[in-house]
Tab-separated table of C-alpha atoms and ligand atoms in Angstrom:
chain	number	residue	atom	x	y	z
A	1	UNK	CA	10.383	-88.550	10.786
A	2	UNK	CA	6.586	-88.560	10.547
A	3	UNK	CA	6.104	-85.933	8.221
A	4	UNK	CA	3.937	-83.366	10.608
A	5	UNK	CA	6.703	-82.915	12.764
A	6	UNK	CA	9.067	-81.060	10.093
A	7	UNK	CA	10.103	-78.269	11.620
A	8	UNK	CA	9.671	-74.756	9.188
A	9	UNK	CA	12.579	-73.542	10.737
A	10	UNK	CA	14.734	-76.124	9.657
A	11	UNK	CA	14.594	-76.037	6.054
A	12	UNK	CA	13.884	-72.274	5.663
A	13	UNK	CA	16.297	-69.432	7.697
A	14	UNK	CA	18.011	-66.273	7.555
A	15	UNK	CA	21.061	-66.215	6.317
A	16	UNK	CA	23.516	-63.424	5.912
A	17	UNK	CA	22.202	-62.941	2.248
A	18	UNK	CA	18.665	-63.024	3.595
A	19	UNK	CA	15.872	-65.424	3.760
A	20	UNK	CA	17.664	-69.104	2.616
A	21	UNK	CA	16.000	-72.461	1.415
A	22	UNK	CA	18.588	-75.119	2.129
A	23	UNK	CA	16.786	-78.198	0.500
A	24	UNK	CA	16.013	-75.845	-2.764
A	25	UNK	CA	19.117	-74.177	-2.767
A	26	UNK	CA	18.206	-70.542	-3.311
A	27	UNK	CA	17.508	-67.290	-1.829
A	28	UNK	CA	14.468	-64.971	-1.721
A	29	UNK	CA	15.050	-61.458	-2.030
A	30	UNK	CA	18.506	-61.653	-1.195
A	31	UNK	CA	20.774	-58.684	-0.158
A	32	UNK	CA	23.793	-59.506	-1.913
A	33	UNK	CA	24.671	-61.877	-5.358
A	34	UNK	CA	23.926	-65.272	-4.626
A	35	UNK	CA	23.732	-68.468	-7.191
A	36	UNK	CA	20.085	-68.449	-7.147
A	37	UNK	CA	17.632	-66.180	-6.016
A	38	UNK	CA	13.728	-66.303	-5.860
A	39	UNK	CA	12.135	-62.829	-6.207
A	40	UNK	CA	9.179	-61.752	-5.106
A	41	UNK	CA	8.604	-58.443	-7.190
A	42	UNK	CA	11.066	-55.577	-8.970
A	43	UNK	CA	11.713	-53.013	-5.820
A	44	UNK	CA	15.368	-52.283	-5.552
A	45	UNK	CA	15.761	-53.628	-2.168
A	46	UNK	CA	13.983	-56.679	-2.922
A	47	UNK	CA	15.214	-57.074	-6.934
A	48	UNK	CA	19.036	-56.387	-6.584
A	49	UNK	CA	21.348	-57.187	-9.438
A	50	UNK	CA	24.014	-59.623	-10.019
A	51	UNK	CA	22.656	-63.077	-8.723
A	52	UNK	CA	23.801	-65.798	-11.159
A	53	UNK	CA	19.974	-67.334	-11.957
A	54	UNK	CA	16.637	-65.517	-10.897
A	55	UNK	CA	13.462	-67.167	-10.581
A	56	UNK	CA	10.496	-64.477	-11.010
A	57	UNK	CA	7.332	-63.750	-12.544
A	58	UNK	CA	7.562	-62.836	-16.068
A	59	UNK	CA	6.721	-59.291	-15.238
A	60	UNK	CA	9.383	-59.030	-12.806
A	61	UNK	CA	12.010	-59.919	-14.728
A	62	UNK	CA	10.883	-57.705	-17.316
A	63	UNK	CA	11.378	-54.841	-14.853
A	64	UNK	CA	14.513	-56.219	-13.735
A	65	UNK	CA	15.861	-56.360	-17.297
A	66	UNK	CA	14.695	-52.595	-17.574
A	67	UNK	CA	16.526	-51.566	-14.849
A	68	UNK	CA	19.536	-53.391	-14.905
A	69	UNK	CA	19.821	-54.339	-18.273
A	70	UNK	CA	22.896	-57.095	-18.647
A	71	UNK	CA	23.195	-57.500	-14.678
A	72	UNK	CA	19.685	-58.162	-14.261
A	73	UNK	CA	21.140	-61.590	-13.479
A	74	UNK	CA	23.194	-64.695	-15.327
A	75	UNK	CA	20.010	-66.506	-16.492
A	76	UNK	CA	16.429	-65.239	-15.621
A	77	UNK	CA	13.742	-67.825	-15.624
A	78	UNK	CA	10.415	-66.906	-15.578
A	79	UNK	CA	7.499	-68.282	-13.867
A	80	UNK	CA	4.052	-67.349	-14.402
A	81	UNK	CA	1.212	-66.906	-11.494
A	82	UNK	CA	0.109	-70.360	-10.441
A	83	UNK	CA	2.589	-72.730	-12.154
A	84	UNK	CA	5.090	-75.271	-10.181
A	85	UNK	CA	8.613	-75.627	-10.311
A	86	UNK	CA	10.362	-78.110	-8.558
A	87	UNK	CA	14.112	-77.007	-7.031
A	88	UNK	CA	15.574	-80.122	-5.565
A	89	UNK	CA	12.935	-81.274	-3.318
A	90	UNK	CA	11.377	-78.196	-2.539
A	91	UNK	CA	8.207	-77.214	-5.061
A	92	UNK	CA	8.068	-73.368	-5.596
A	93	UNK	CA	4.709	-71.547	-6.563
A	94	UNK	CA	3.943	-67.792	-7.360
A	95	UNK	CA	0.784	-66.049	-6.037
A	96	UNK	CA	-0.104	-62.661	-6.549
A	97	UNK	CA	0.598	-60.134	-3.836
A	98	UNK	CA	-1.223	-57.318	-5.134
A	99	UNK	CA	1.532	-54.954	-4.461
A	100	UNK	CA	2.904	-53.698	-7.689
A	101	UNK	CA	2.906	-55.312	-11.441
A	102	UNK	CA	4.272	-58.696	-11.372
A	103	UNK	CA	4.763	-58.545	-7.483
A	104	UNK	CA	4.231	-62.197	-6.175
A	105	UNK	CA	4.575	-64.168	-2.533
A	106	UNK	CA	6.574	-67.523	-2.999
A	107	UNK	CA	4.701	-70.475	-1.773
A	108	UNK	CA	7.188	-73.325	-0.820
A	109	UNK	CA	6.588	-76.810	-0.249
A	110	UNK	CA	8.564	-79.380	1.401
A	111	UNK	CA	8.084	-82.752	2.674
A	112	UNK	CA	4.648	-81.624	3.640
A	113	UNK	CA	5.513	-78.426	5.466
A	114	UNK	CA	4.846	-75.402	3.445
A	115	UNK	CA	5.669	-71.515	3.780
A	116	UNK	CA	4.363	-68.817	2.474
A	117	UNK	CA	6.336	-65.799	1.836
A	118	UNK	CA	4.102	-62.534	1.241
A	119	UNK	CA	7.361	-60.000	0.097
A	120	UNK	CA	5.449	-57.029	0.088
A	121	UNK	CA	1.516	-56.623	-0.292
A	122	UNK	CA	-1.414	-54.777	0.258
A	123	UNK	CA	-4.978	-55.939	-0.055
A	124	UNK	CA	-6.805	-53.163	-1.745
A	125	UNK	CA	-7.814	-53.256	-5.641
A	126	UNK	CA	-4.988	-51.615	-7.858
A	127	UNK	CA	-5.640	-51.408	-11.385
A	128	UNK	CA	-2.451	-52.226	-12.282
A	129	UNK	CA	-1.611	-55.374	-10.751
A	130	UNK	CA	-3.494	-58.606	-9.914
A	131	UNK	CA	-5.189	-58.940	-6.806
A	132	UNK	CA	-3.483	-60.422	-3.491
A	133	UNK	CA	-4.601	-64.142	-3.049
A	134	UNK	CA	-4.397	-65.646	0.290
A	135	UNK	CA	-2.585	-68.839	0.879
A	136	UNK	CA	-2.609	-70.667	3.414
A	137	UNK	CA	0.295	-72.867	5.181
A	138	UNK	CA	1.971	-73.677	8.095
A	139	UNK	CA	4.094	-70.663	8.396
A	140	UNK	CA	3.492	-66.824	6.694
A	141	UNK	CA	5.946	-64.770	6.534
A	142	UNK	CA	4.608	-61.366	6.657
A	143	UNK	CA	6.179	-57.466	5.876
A	144	UNK	CA	5.276	-55.064	8.345
A	145	UNK	CA	6.035	-51.775	6.808
A	146	UNK	CA	2.839	-49.928	8.675
A	147	UNK	CA	2.804	-52.437	11.174
A	148	UNK	CA	1.475	-50.217	14.131
A	149	UNK	CA	-2.377	-49.639	15.055
A	150	UNK	CA	-1.915	-45.971	14.001
A	151	UNK	CA	-1.332	-46.953	10.138
A	152	UNK	CA	-4.535	-46.832	8.563
A	153	UNK	CA	-4.794	-45.985	5.275
A	154	UNK	CA	-8.403	-44.249	3.720
A	155	UNK	CA	-9.724	-45.536	0.813
A	156	UNK	CA	-7.679	-43.824	-2.733
A	157	UNK	CA	-10.520	-42.366	-4.472
A	158	UNK	CA	-10.696	-39.226	-2.148
A	159	UNK	CA	-7.456	-39.108	-2.122
A	160	UNK	CA	-7.454	-38.939	-5.754
A	161	UNK	CA	-10.352	-36.528	-5.718
A	162	UNK	CA	-8.246	-34.209	-3.302
A	163	UNK	CA	-5.610	-33.518	-6.433
A	164	UNK	CA	-8.571	-32.957	-8.757
A	165	UNK	CA	-10.520	-30.343	-6.904
A	166	UNK	CA	-6.782	-28.907	-6.403
A	167	UNK	CA	-6.495	-28.694	-9.747
A	168	UNK	CA	-9.917	-27.117	-10.528
A	169	UNK	CA	-9.220	-24.502	-7.650
A	170	UNK	CA	-6.013	-23.442	-8.933
A	171	UNK	CA	-6.272	-23.701	-12.848
A	172	UNK	CA	-3.196	-21.495	-13.249
A	173	UNK	CA	-0.638	-23.529	-11.051
A	174	UNK	CA	0.751	-27.263	-12.167
A	175	UNK	CA	0.332	-29.837	-9.961
A	176	UNK	CA	3.140	-31.750	-8.839
A	177	UNK	CA	3.146	-35.030	-7.516
A	178	UNK	CA	5.993	-36.956	-5.832
A	179	UNK	CA	5.418	-40.638	-6.996
A	180	UNK	CA	8.130	-44.029	-6.554
A	181	UNK	CA	9.088	-45.197	-10.105
A	182	UNK	CA	7.812	-48.406	-9.906
A	183	UNK	CA	4.038	-49.055	-8.815
A	184	UNK	CA	3.118	-45.721	-7.606
A	185	UNK	CA	3.439	-43.817	-10.649
A	186	UNK	CA	1.480	-46.079	-12.746
A	187	UNK	CA	-1.037	-46.766	-10.385
A	188	UNK	CA	-1.248	-42.772	-9.443
A	189	UNK	CA	-1.833	-42.621	-13.243
A	190	UNK	CA	-4.499	-45.526	-13.539
A	191	UNK	CA	-6.897	-44.139	-10.334
A	192	UNK	CA	-6.450	-40.521	-12.408
A	193	UNK	CA	-8.033	-42.255	-15.616
A	194	UNK	CA	-10.866	-44.303	-13.374
A	195	UNK	CA	-11.684	-41.265	-12.036
A	196	UNK	CA	-12.548	-39.544	-15.408
A	197	UNK	CA	-9.148	-37.629	-15.716
A	198	UNK	CA	-8.231	-37.688	-19.736
A	199	UNK	CA	-5.977	-34.862	-20.120
A	200	UNK	CA	-2.471	-36.317	-20.708
A	201	UNK	CA	-0.176	-36.415	-17.588
A	202	UNK	CA	3.493	-35.268	-17.670
A	203	UNK	CA	6.251	-37.291	-16.154
A	204	UNK	CA	9.532	-36.664	-15.219
A	205	UNK	CA	12.154	-38.366	-17.322
A	206	UNK	CA	13.264	-41.024	-14.541
A	207	UNK	CA	9.308	-42.054	-14.813
A	208	UNK	CA	9.196	-42.896	-18.260
A	209	UNK	CA	10.596	-46.385	-19.118
A	210	UNK	CA	8.939	-48.304	-16.220
A	211	UNK	CA	5.913	-46.143	-17.490
A	212	UNK	CA	6.060	-47.519	-21.091
A	213	UNK	CA	6.879	-51.245	-19.855
A	214	UNK	CA	3.548	-51.231	-17.783
A	215	UNK	CA	2.040	-50.240	-21.077
A	216	UNK	CA	3.576	-52.924	-23.263
A	217	UNK	CA	2.920	-55.423	-20.441
A	218	UNK	CA	-0.684	-54.678	-20.865
A	219	UNK	CA	-1.571	-51.894	-18.501
A	220	UNK	CA	-3.258	-48.906	-20.014
A	221	UNK	CA	-2.550	-45.814	-18.889
A	222	UNK	CA	-3.335	-43.188	-21.165
A	223	UNK	CA	-1.855	-40.164	-22.672
A	224	UNK	CA	1.500	-39.649	-20.782
A	225	UNK	CA	4.421	-37.129	-22.062
A	226	UNK	CA	7.812	-36.026	-20.940
A	227	UNK	CA	7.678	-32.943	-18.712
A	228	UNK	CA	10.995	-31.703	-19.917
A	229	UNK	CA	9.353	-31.717	-23.793
A	230	UNK	CA	7.169	-29.231	-22.986
A	231	UNK	CA	7.129	-25.131	-21.934
A	232	UNK	CA	6.278	-23.491	-18.701
A	233	UNK	CA	3.218	-22.298	-20.012
A	234	UNK	CA	2.173	-25.448	-21.215
A	235	UNK	CA	2.367	-27.151	-17.755
A	236	UNK	CA	-0.206	-24.409	-15.857
A	237	UNK	CA	-3.136	-26.439	-14.765
A	238	UNK	CA	-1.392	-29.842	-15.767
A	239	UNK	CA	-0.596	-32.856	-13.587
A	240	UNK	CA	3.211	-33.555	-13.545
A	241	UNK	CA	4.576	-36.657	-11.701
A	242	UNK	CA	8.133	-36.975	-10.438
A	243	UNK	CA	10.072	-39.126	-8.228
A	244	UNK	CA	10.100	-37.921	-4.766
A	245	UNK	CA	13.790	-36.595	-4.827
A	246	UNK	CA	12.850	-34.088	-6.868
A	247	UNK	CA	10.050	-32.775	-5.395
A	248	UNK	CA	12.883	-29.865	-3.849
A	249	UNK	CA	15.326	-30.256	-6.559
A	250	UNK	CA	16.570	-28.048	-9.117
A	251	UNK	CA	14.345	-29.536	-11.857
A	252	UNK	CA	11.272	-28.768	-10.184
A	253	UNK	CA	11.836	-24.789	-10.477
A	254	UNK	CA	10.742	-24.516	-14.089
A	255	UNK	CA	7.500	-25.724	-13.305
A	256	UNK	CA	4.778	-22.743	-12.976
A	257	UNK	CA	3.903	-22.224	-9.356
A	258	UNK	CA	3.427	-25.912	-8.335
A	259	UNK	CA	1.062	-27.050	-5.679
A	260	UNK	CA	3.891	-29.981	-4.452
A	261	UNK	CA	1.759	-32.802	-3.523
A	262	UNK	CA	3.133	-36.706	-2.834
A	263	UNK	CA	1.517	-40.191	-3.087
A	264	UNK	CA	2.555	-42.332	-0.555
A	265	UNK	CA	1.495	-44.108	2.735
A	266	UNK	CA	4.035	-41.879	4.700
A	267	UNK	CA	1.928	-38.906	3.976
A	268	UNK	CA	-0.669	-40.038	6.890
A	269	UNK	CA	2.405	-38.487	8.900
A	270	UNK	CA	2.320	-34.977	9.337
A	271	UNK	CA	5.691	-34.326	10.154
A	272	UNK	CA	6.859	-36.430	7.140
A	273	UNK	CA	4.718	-33.963	4.495
A	274	UNK	CA	6.105	-31.183	6.224
A	275	UNK	CA	9.762	-32.407	6.036
A	276	UNK	CA	9.499	-32.636	2.316
A	277	UNK	CA	7.616	-29.480	1.752
A	278	UNK	CA	4.475	-31.181	1.002
A	279	UNK	CA	1.517	-29.426	0.789
A	280	UNK	CA	-1.307	-31.472	-0.424
A	281	UNK	CA	-0.486	-35.131	1.042
A	282	UNK	CA	-2.019	-37.963	-0.900
A	283	UNK	CA	-2.312	-40.924	1.327
A	284	UNK	CA	-1.890	-43.700	-1.112
A	285	UNK	CA	-0.046	-46.942	0.070
A	286	UNK	CA	1.045	-50.229	-2.125
A	287	UNK	CA	1.881	-51.662	1.208
A	288	UNK	CA	-0.858	-53.166	3.656
A	289	UNK	CA	-2.000	-51.077	6.208
A	290	UNK	CA	-2.484	-52.202	9.986
A	291	UNK	CA	-6.198	-53.461	9.388
A	292	UNK	CA	-5.299	-55.400	6.432
A	293	UNK	CA	-1.916	-56.770	7.942
A	294	UNK	CA	-4.062	-58.586	10.933
A	295	UNK	CA	-6.751	-59.627	8.942
A	296	UNK	CA	-4.618	-60.949	6.540
A	297	UNK	CA	-2.777	-62.962	9.131
A	298	UNK	CA	-6.519	-64.105	10.573
A	299	UNK	CA	-7.415	-65.104	7.058
A	300	UNK	CA	-4.193	-66.771	6.026
A	301	UNK	CA	-4.381	-68.906	9.147
A	302	UNK	CA	-1.207	-70.640	9.672
A	303	UNK	CA	0.573	-71.896	12.791
A	304	UNK	CA	3.057	-69.644	12.604
A	305	UNK	CA	3.658	-65.967	11.593
A	306	UNK	CA	7.347	-64.557	11.090
A	307	UNK	CA	7.159	-60.999	10.474
A	308	UNK	CA	9.852	-59.042	8.493
A	309	UNK	CA	11.041	-55.645	7.389
A	310	UNK	CA	9.609	-52.868	9.089
A	311	UNK	CA	7.649	-52.675	12.406
A	312	UNK	CA	7.852	-56.154	13.807
A	313	UNK	CA	6.999	-55.937	17.408
A	314	UNK	CA	3.238	-55.011	17.572
A	315	UNK	CA	2.626	-57.585	14.627
A	316	UNK	CA	4.240	-59.808	16.612
A	317	UNK	CA	2.791	-59.287	19.666
A	318	UNK	CA	-1.179	-59.249	17.613
A	319	UNK	CA	-0.252	-62.662	16.495
A	320	UNK	CA	0.993	-64.086	19.331
A	321	UNK	CA	-2.103	-62.687	21.561
A	322	UNK	CA	-3.906	-64.446	18.526
A	323	UNK	CA	-2.545	-67.836	19.814
A	324	UNK	CA	-0.331	-68.048	16.550
A	325	UNK	CA	3.709	-68.711	17.355
A	326	UNK	CA	5.064	-65.793	15.876
A	327	UNK	CA	8.318	-64.138	15.469
A	328	UNK	CA	10.561	-61.505	14.257
A	329	UNK	CA	12.942	-62.175	11.200
A	330	UNK	CA	14.887	-59.355	11.791
A	331	UNK	CA	16.403	-59.159	7.911
A	332	UNK	CA	18.366	-57.016	6.938
A	333	UNK	CA	18.642	-54.728	3.543
A	334	UNK	CA	15.067	-53.463	3.369
A	335	UNK	CA	14.058	-50.034	3.008
A	336	UNK	CA	10.630	-48.263	3.979
A	337	UNK	CA	10.639	-47.520	-0.057
A	338	UNK	CA	7.134	-45.811	0.157
B	1	ZN	ZN1	7.823	-53.416	-2.785
B	2	ZN	ZN1	9.546	-54.443	1.211
């Protein structure tokens, strides 16, 4: 068979555990434990515990170890960005995805056919991780978390300025910002530092370990302190970061008259902010918005686009209209995550 006619779907397909590369014998971001897993990044719906063998960037492996301890996997093999590894007849390479620290696109080659699995990604600069590198191939498998034309994220710095302005306006109040523990927390810290905010920032206990891990992995985030170790008075006029789930729970009642903020791409949707009781929505996303998704499809220019987890239909429609062979993968088990 001539190489050019090797159809990608003959060697990479969906199985009940997720995306499966048959000649390589491994799954990508499997949703249940498998013998061999290649993991794109450390978010819980992509990096699950209990696989026998795991291949990922050194940072993702460090994150999995921090989260899961022994259960992170039987053997954990790091592969740095840009290095290649042979798995059976398949060559595996990890390329930065710009989503969170260690996040990678997985570039697979088999008998002259190349598939790029983006994992989750974003295109705008993030001081806490390496930028997305467009990678051309025969198939580009893209996420679609914000895959609707209504989703357009504003630039980050005016959103951070909103927080700093509110802080100046209400010096007697504490500002409680909901952030996800991996990625968003550290990015908000880094963006605040970049905006010139030098005060200590206080963290909910659930955010401490991964933030310390980022520091150990070489991402400077300035002075961070556990929020529980200081009294109510001392938190007036301060910024406190907490997981979204803690915004409304009893934990937050000890804070002095908090302004409730949240940093998420979903804060664009007024009802979502309202439902969480968020007074100060900050539209800061670790996922590509509609413009970034479509621009990336065009830049990567793979003949085929497979769309997974999120709002697949609109993106499949866009790609088909532009002349790509496009389809929705309908992988189960992934969350909205932001
Ligand atoms: Zn993610
Ligand atoms: Zn995801």
